[in-house]
PDB file of C-alpha atoms in Angstrom:
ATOM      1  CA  UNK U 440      30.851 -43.184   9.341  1.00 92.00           C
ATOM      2  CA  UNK U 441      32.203 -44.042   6.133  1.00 95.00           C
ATOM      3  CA  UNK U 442      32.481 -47.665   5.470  1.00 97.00           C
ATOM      4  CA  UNK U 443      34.959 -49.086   3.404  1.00 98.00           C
ATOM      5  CA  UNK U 444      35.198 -52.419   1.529  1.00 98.00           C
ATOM      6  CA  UNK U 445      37.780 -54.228   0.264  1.00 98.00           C
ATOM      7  CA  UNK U 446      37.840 -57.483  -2.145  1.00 97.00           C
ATOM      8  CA  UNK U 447      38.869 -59.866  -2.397  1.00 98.00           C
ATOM      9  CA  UNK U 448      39.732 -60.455   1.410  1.00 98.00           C
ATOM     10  CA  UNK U 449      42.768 -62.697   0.274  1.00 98.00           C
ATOM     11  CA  UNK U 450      44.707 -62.848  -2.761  1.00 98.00           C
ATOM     12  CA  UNK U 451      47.367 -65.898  -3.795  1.00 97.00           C
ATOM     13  CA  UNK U 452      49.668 -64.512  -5.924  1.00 96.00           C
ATOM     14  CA  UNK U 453      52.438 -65.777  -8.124  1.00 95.00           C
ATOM     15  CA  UNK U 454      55.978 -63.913  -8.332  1.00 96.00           C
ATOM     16  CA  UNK U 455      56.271 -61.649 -11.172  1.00 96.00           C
ATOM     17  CA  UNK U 456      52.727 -61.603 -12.162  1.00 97.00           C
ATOM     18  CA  UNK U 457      50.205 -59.092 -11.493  1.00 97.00           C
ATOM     19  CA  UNK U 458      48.402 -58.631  -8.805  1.00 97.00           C
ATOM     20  CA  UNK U 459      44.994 -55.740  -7.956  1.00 98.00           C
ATOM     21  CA  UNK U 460      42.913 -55.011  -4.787  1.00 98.00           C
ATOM     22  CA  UNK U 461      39.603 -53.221  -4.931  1.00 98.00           C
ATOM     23  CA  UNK U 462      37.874 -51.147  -2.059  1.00 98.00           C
ATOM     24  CA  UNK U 463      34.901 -49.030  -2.062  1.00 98.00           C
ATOM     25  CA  UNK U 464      33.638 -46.532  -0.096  1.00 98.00           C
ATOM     26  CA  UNK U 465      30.273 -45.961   1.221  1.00 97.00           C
ATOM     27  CA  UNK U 466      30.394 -42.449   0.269  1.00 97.00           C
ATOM     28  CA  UNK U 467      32.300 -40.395  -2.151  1.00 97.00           C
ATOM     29  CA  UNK U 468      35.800 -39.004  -1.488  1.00 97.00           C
ATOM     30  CA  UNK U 469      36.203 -36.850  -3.589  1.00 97.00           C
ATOM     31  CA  UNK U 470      36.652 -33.453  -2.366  1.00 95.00           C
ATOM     32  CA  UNK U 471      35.621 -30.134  -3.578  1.00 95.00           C
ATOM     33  CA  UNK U 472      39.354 -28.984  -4.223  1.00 94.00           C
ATOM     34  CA  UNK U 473      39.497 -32.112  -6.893  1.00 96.00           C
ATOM     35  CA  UNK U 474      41.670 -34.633  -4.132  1.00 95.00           C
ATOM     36  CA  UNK U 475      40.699 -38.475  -3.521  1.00 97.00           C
ATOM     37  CA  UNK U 476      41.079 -39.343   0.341  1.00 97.00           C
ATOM     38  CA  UNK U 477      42.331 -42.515   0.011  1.00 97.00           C
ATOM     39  CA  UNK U 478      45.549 -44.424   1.209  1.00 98.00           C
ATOM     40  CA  UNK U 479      46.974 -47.279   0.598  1.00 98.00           C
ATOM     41  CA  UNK U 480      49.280 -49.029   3.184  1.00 98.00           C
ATOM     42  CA  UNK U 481      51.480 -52.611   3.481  1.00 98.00           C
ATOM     43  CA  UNK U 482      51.344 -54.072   6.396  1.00 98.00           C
ATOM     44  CA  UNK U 483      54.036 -56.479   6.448  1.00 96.00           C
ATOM     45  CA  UNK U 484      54.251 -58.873   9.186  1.00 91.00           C
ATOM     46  CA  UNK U 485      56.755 -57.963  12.300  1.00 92.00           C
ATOM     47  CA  UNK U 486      56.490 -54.588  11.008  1.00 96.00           C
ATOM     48  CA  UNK U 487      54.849 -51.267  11.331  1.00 97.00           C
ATOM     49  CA  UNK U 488      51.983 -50.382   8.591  1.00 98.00           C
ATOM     50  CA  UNK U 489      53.856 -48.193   5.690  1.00 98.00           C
ATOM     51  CA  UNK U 490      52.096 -45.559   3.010  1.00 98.00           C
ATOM     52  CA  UNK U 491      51.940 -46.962  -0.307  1.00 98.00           C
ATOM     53  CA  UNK U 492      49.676 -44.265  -2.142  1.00 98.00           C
ATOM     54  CA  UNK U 493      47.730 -41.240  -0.899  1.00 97.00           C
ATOM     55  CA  UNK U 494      45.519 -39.187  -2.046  1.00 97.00           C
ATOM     56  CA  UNK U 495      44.237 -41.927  -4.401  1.00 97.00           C
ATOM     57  CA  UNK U 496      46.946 -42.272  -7.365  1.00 98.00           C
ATOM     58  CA  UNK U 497      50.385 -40.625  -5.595  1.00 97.00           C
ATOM     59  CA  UNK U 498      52.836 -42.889  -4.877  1.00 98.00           C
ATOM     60  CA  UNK U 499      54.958 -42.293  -1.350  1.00 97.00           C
ATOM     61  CA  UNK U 500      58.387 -41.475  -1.238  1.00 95.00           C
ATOM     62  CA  UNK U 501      60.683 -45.083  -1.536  1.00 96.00           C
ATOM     63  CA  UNK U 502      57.539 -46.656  -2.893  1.00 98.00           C
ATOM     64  CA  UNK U 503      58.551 -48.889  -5.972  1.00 97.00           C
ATOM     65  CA  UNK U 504      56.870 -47.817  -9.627  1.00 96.00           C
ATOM     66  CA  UNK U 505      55.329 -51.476  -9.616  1.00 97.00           C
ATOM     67  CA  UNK U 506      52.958 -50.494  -6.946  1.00 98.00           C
ATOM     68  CA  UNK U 507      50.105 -47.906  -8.904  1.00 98.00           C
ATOM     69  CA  UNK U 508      46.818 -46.285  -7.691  1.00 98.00           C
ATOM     70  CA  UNK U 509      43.947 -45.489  -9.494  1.00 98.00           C
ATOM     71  CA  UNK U 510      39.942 -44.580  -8.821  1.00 98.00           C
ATOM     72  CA  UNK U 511      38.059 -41.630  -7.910  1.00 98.00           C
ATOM     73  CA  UNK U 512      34.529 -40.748  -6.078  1.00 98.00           C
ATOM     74  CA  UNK U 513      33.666 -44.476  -4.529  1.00 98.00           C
ATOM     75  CA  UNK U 514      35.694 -46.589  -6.326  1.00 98.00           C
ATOM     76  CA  UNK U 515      39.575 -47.362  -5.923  1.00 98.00           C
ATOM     77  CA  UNK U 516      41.916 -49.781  -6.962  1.00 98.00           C
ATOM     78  CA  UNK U 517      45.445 -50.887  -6.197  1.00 98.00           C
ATOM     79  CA  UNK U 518      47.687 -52.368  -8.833  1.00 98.00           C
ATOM     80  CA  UNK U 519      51.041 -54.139  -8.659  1.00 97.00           C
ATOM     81  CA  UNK U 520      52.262 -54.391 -12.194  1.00 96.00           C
ATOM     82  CA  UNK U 521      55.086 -57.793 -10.811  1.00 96.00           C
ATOM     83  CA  UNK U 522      53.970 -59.126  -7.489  1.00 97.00           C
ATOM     84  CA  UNK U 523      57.713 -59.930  -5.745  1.00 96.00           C
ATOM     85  CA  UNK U 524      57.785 -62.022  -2.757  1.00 95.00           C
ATOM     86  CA  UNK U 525      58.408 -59.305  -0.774  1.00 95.00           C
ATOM     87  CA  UNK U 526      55.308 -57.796  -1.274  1.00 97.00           C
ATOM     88  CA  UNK U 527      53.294 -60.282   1.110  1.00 97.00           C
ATOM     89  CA  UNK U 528      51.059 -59.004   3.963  1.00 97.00           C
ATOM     90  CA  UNK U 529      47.974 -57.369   4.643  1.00 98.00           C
ATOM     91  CA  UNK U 530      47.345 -54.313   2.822  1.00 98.00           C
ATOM     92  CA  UNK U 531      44.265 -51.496   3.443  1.00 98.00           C
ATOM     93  CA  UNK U 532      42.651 -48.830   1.674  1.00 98.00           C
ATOM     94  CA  UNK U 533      42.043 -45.849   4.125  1.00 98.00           C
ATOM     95  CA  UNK U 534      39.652 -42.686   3.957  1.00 97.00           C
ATOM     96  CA  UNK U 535      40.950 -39.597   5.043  1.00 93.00           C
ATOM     97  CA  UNK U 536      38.177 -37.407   3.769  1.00 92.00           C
ATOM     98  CA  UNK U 537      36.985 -36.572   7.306  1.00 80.00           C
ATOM     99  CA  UNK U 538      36.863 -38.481  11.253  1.00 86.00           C
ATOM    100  CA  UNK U 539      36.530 -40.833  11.659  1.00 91.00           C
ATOM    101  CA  UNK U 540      39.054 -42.307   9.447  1.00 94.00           C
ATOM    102  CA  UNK U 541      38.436 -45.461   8.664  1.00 96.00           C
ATOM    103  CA  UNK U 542      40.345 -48.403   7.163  1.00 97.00           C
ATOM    104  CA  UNK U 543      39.203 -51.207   4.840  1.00 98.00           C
ATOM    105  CA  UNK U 544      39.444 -54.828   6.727  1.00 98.00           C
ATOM    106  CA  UNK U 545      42.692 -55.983   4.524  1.00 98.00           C
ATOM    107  CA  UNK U 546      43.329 -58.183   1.976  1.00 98.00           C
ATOM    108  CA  UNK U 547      45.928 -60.788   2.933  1.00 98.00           C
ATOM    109  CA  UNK U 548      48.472 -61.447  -0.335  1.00 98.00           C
ATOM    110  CA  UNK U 549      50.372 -64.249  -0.158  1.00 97.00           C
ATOM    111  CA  UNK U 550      52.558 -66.008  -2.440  1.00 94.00           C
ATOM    112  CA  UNK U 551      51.302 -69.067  -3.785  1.00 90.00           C
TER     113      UNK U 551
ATOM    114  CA  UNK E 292      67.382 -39.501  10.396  1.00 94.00           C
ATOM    115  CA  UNK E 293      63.414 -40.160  11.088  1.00 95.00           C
ATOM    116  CA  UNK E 294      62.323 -42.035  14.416  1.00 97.00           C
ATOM    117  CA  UNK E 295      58.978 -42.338  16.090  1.00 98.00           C
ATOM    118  CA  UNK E 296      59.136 -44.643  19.352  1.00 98.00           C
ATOM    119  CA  UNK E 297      56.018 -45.338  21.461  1.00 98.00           C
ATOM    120  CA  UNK E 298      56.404 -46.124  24.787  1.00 98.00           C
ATOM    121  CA  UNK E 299      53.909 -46.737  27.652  1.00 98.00           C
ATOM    122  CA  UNK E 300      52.287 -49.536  26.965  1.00 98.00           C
ATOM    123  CA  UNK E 301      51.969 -52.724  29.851  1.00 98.00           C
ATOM    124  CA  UNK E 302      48.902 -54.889  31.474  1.00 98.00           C
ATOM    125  CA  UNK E 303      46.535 -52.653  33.241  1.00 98.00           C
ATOM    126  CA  UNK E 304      43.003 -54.000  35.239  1.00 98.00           C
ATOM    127  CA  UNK E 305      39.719 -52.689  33.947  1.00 98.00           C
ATOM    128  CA  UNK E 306      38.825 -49.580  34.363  1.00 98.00           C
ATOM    129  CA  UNK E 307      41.675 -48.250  35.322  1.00 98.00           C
ATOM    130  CA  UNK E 308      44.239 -45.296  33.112  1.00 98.00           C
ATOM    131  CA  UNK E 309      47.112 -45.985  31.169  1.00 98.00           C
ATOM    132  CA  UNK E 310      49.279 -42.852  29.454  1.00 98.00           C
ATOM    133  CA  UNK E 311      50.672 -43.635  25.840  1.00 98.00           C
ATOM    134  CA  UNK E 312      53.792 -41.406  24.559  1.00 98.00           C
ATOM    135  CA  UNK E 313      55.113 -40.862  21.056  1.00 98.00           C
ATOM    136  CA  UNK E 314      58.544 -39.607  20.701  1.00 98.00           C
ATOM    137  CA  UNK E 315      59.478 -38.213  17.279  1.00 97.00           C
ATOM    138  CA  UNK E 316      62.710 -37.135  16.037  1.00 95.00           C
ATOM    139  CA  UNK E 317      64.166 -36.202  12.130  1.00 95.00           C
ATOM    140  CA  UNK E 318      61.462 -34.028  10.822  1.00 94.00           C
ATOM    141  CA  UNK E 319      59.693 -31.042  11.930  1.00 95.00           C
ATOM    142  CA  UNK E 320      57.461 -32.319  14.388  1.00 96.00           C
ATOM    143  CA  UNK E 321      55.310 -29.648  15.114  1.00 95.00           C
ATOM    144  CA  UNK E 322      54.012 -29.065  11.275  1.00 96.00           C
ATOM    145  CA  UNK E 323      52.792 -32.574  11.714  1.00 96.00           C
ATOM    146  CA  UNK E 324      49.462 -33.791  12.093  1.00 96.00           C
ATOM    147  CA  UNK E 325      49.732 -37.139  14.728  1.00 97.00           C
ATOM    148  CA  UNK E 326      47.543 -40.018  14.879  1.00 97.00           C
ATOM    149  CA  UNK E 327      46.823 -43.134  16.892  1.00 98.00           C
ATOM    150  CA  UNK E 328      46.119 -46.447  15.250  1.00 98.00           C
ATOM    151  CA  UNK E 329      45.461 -49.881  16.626  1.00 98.00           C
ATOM    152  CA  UNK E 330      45.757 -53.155  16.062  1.00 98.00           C
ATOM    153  CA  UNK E 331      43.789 -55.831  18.126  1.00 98.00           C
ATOM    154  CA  UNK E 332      44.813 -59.402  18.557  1.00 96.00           C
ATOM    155  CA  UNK E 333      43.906 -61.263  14.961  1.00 95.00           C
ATOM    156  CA  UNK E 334      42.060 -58.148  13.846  1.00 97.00           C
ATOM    157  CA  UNK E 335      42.853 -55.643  11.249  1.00 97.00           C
ATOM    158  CA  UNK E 336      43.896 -51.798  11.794  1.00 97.00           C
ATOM    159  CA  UNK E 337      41.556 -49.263  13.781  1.00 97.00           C
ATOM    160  CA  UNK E 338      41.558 -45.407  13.414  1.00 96.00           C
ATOM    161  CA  UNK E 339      41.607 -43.989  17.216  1.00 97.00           C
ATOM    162  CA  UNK E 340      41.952 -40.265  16.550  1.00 96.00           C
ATOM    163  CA  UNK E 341      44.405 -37.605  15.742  1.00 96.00           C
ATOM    164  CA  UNK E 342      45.298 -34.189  16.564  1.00 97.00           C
ATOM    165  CA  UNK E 343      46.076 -31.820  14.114  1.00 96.00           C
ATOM    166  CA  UNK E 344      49.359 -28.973  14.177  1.00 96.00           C
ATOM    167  CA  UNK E 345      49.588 -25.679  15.694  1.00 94.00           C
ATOM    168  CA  UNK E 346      49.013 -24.551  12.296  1.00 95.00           C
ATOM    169  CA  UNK E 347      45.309 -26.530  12.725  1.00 94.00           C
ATOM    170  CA  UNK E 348      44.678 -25.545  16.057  1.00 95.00           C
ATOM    171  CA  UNK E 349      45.963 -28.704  17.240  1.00 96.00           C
ATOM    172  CA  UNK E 350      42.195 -30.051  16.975  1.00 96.00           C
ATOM    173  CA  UNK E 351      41.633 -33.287  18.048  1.00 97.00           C
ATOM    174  CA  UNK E 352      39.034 -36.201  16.772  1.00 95.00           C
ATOM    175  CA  UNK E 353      38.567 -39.702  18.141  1.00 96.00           C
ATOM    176  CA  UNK E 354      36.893 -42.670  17.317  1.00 96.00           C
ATOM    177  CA  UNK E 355      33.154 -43.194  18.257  1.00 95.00           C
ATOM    178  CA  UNK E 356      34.706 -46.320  20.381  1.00 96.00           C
ATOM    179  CA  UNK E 357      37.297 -44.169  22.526  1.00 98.00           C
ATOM    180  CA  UNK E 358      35.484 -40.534  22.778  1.00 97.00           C
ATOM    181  CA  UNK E 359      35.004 -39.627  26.227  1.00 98.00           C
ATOM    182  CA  UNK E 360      37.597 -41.626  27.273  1.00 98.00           C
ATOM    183  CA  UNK E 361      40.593 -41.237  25.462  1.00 98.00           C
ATOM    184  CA  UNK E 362      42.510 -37.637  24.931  1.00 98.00           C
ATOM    185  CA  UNK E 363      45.543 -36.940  22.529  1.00 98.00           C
ATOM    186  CA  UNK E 364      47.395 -33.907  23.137  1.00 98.00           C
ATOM    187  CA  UNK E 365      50.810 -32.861  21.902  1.00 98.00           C
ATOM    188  CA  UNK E 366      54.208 -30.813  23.181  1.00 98.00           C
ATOM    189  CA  UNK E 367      55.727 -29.769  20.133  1.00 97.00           C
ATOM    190  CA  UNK E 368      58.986 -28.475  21.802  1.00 96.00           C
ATOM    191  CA  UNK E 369      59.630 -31.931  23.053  1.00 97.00           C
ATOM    192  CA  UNK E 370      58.496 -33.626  19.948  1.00 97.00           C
ATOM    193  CA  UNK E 371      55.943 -35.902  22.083  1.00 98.00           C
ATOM    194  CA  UNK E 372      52.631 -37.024  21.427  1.00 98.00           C
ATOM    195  CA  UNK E 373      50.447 -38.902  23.905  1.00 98.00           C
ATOM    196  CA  UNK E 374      47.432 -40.616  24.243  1.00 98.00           C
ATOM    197  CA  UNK E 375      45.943 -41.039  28.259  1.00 98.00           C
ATOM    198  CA  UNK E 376      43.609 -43.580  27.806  1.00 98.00           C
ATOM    199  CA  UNK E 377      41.300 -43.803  30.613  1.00 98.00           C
ATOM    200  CA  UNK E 378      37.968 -46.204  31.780  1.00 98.00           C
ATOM    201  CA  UNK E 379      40.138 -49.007  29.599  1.00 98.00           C
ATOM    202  CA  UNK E 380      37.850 -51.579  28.765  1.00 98.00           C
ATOM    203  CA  UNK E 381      39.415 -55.499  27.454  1.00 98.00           C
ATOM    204  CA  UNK E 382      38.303 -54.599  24.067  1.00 98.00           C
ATOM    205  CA  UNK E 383      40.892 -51.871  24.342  1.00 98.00           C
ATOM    206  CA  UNK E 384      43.662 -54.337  24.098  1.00 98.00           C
ATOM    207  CA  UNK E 385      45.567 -53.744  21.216  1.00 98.00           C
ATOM    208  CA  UNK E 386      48.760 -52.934  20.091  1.00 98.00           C
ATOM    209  CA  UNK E 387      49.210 -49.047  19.866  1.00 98.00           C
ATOM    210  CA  UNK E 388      50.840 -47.445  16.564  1.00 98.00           C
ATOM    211  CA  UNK E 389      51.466 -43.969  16.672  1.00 98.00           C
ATOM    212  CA  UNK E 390      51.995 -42.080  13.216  1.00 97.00           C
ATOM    213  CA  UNK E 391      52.192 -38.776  11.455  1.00 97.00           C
ATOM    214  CA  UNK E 392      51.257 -37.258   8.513  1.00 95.00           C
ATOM    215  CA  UNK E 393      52.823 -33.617   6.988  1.00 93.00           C
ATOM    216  CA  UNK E 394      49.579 -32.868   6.432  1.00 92.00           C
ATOM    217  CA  UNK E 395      48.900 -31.063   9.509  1.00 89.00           C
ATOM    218  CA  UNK E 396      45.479 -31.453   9.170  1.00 88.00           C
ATOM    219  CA  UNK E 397      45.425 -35.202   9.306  1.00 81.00           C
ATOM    220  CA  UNK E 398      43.826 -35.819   6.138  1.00 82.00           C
ATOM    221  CA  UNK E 399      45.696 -38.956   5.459  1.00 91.00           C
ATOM    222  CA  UNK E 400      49.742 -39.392   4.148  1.00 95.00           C
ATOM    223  CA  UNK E 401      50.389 -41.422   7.118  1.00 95.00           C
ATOM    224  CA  UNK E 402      54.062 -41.863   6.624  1.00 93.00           C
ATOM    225  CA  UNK E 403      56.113 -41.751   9.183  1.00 96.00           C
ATOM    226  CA  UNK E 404      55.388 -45.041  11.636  1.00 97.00           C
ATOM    227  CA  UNK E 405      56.275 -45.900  15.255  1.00 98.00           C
ATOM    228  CA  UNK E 406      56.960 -49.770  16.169  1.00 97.00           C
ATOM    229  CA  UNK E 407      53.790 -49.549  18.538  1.00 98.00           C
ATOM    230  CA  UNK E 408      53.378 -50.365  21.982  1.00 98.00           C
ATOM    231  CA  UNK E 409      51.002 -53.465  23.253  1.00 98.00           C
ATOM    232  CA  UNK E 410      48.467 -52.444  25.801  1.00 98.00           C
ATOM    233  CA  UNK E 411      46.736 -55.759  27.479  1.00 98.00           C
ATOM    234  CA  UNK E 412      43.891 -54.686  29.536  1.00 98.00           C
ATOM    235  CA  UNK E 413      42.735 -57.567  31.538  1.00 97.00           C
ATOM    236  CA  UNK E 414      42.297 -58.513  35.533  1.00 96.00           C
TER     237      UNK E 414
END
């Protein structure tokens, strides 16, 4: 199975500043046809987990331009450009390049 | 407008079967690929399988954790999903999240999320 790690495991952040994630994967994901599989999702508490970014760098539909992602092969990063006190809860990376899926552990951001 | 709603979920003994349904309305069901995620008390989220669209061959894949004993199928003309989970174990507690992806072969793009249904297996 493809392991996936994600740092740092929590993250104090400060309104309006920026804010990044990490994960890596244990193997690549890049695909022959050129594609990333990798999500990102926000999983804010009382709520259901939502997509932020799939296939690496494409942002889902509703998804605010402050939210950005970027890597390729092993290595992946989420960015938000001005952390907003909304944005607290537990987010994870995801591989979708073949079953099992498998999700990163989180990284709990919370406001400082 | 989109809704997914799971529904099935209660206390259930050891070993015994519990059947997990996902109702989805608002988008075109049966082009969708559906999967089953979980969440376990204090822990983060766990891939439990999918099955892909007609298109796919409705395939289905499951976690190493659940294979034998759970089975997703799908009746697109109802817009349902379900999971029967049988064997349950205590580990298999866990709130259930069922979700679905237009990529109909479940690669990912996870968008459209129910509220999830808590399963408490225990005796």
């Amino acid at each position: 199975d493809i392991v996936m790690t994600q740092s740092p495991l929590s993250l104090p952040v400060t309104p309006g500043e920026p804010a990044s994630i990490s994960c890596r994967s244990s193997r690549s994901l890049l695909h022959s046809n050129g594609n990333n599989y990798m999500d990102w999702y926000l999983h804010k508490p009382g709520q259901s987990p939502q997509l932020l970014i799939y296939l690496a760098s494409n942002r889902a539909s509703g998804v605010p331009d402050r939210f950005s992602g970027s890597g390729s092969g092993t290595d992946f990063t989420l960015n938000i450009s001005r952390v907003e006190a909304g944005d607290v809860g537990v987010y994870y990376c995801m591989q979708s390049l073949g079953p099992p899926q498998t999700f990163g552990q989180g990284t709990r951001v919370e406001i400082k | 407008e989109v809704q997914v709603v799971e529904s099935g979920g209660g206390l259930v003994e050891p070993g015994r079967s519990l059947r997990l349904s996902c109702t989805a309305s608002g988008f075109s069901f049966g082009d969708y690929a559906v999967a089953w995620v979980r969440q376990a008390p204090g822990k983060g989220l766990e891939w439990v399988g999918f099955i892909k669209s007609k298109l796919y061959g409705e395939t289905t894949e499951y976690a190493a954790s659940v294979k034998g004993r759970f089975t997703i199928s799908r009746d697109n003309s109802n817009g349902i999903a379900y999971l029967q989970m049988n064997s349950l174990k205590t580990e298999d507690t866990a709130l259930y999240y069922c979700t679905n992806s237009p990529r109909g072969s479940a690669a990912g793009q996870f968008d459209y999320w129910g509220q999830g249904t808590l399963v408490t297996v225990s005796s």
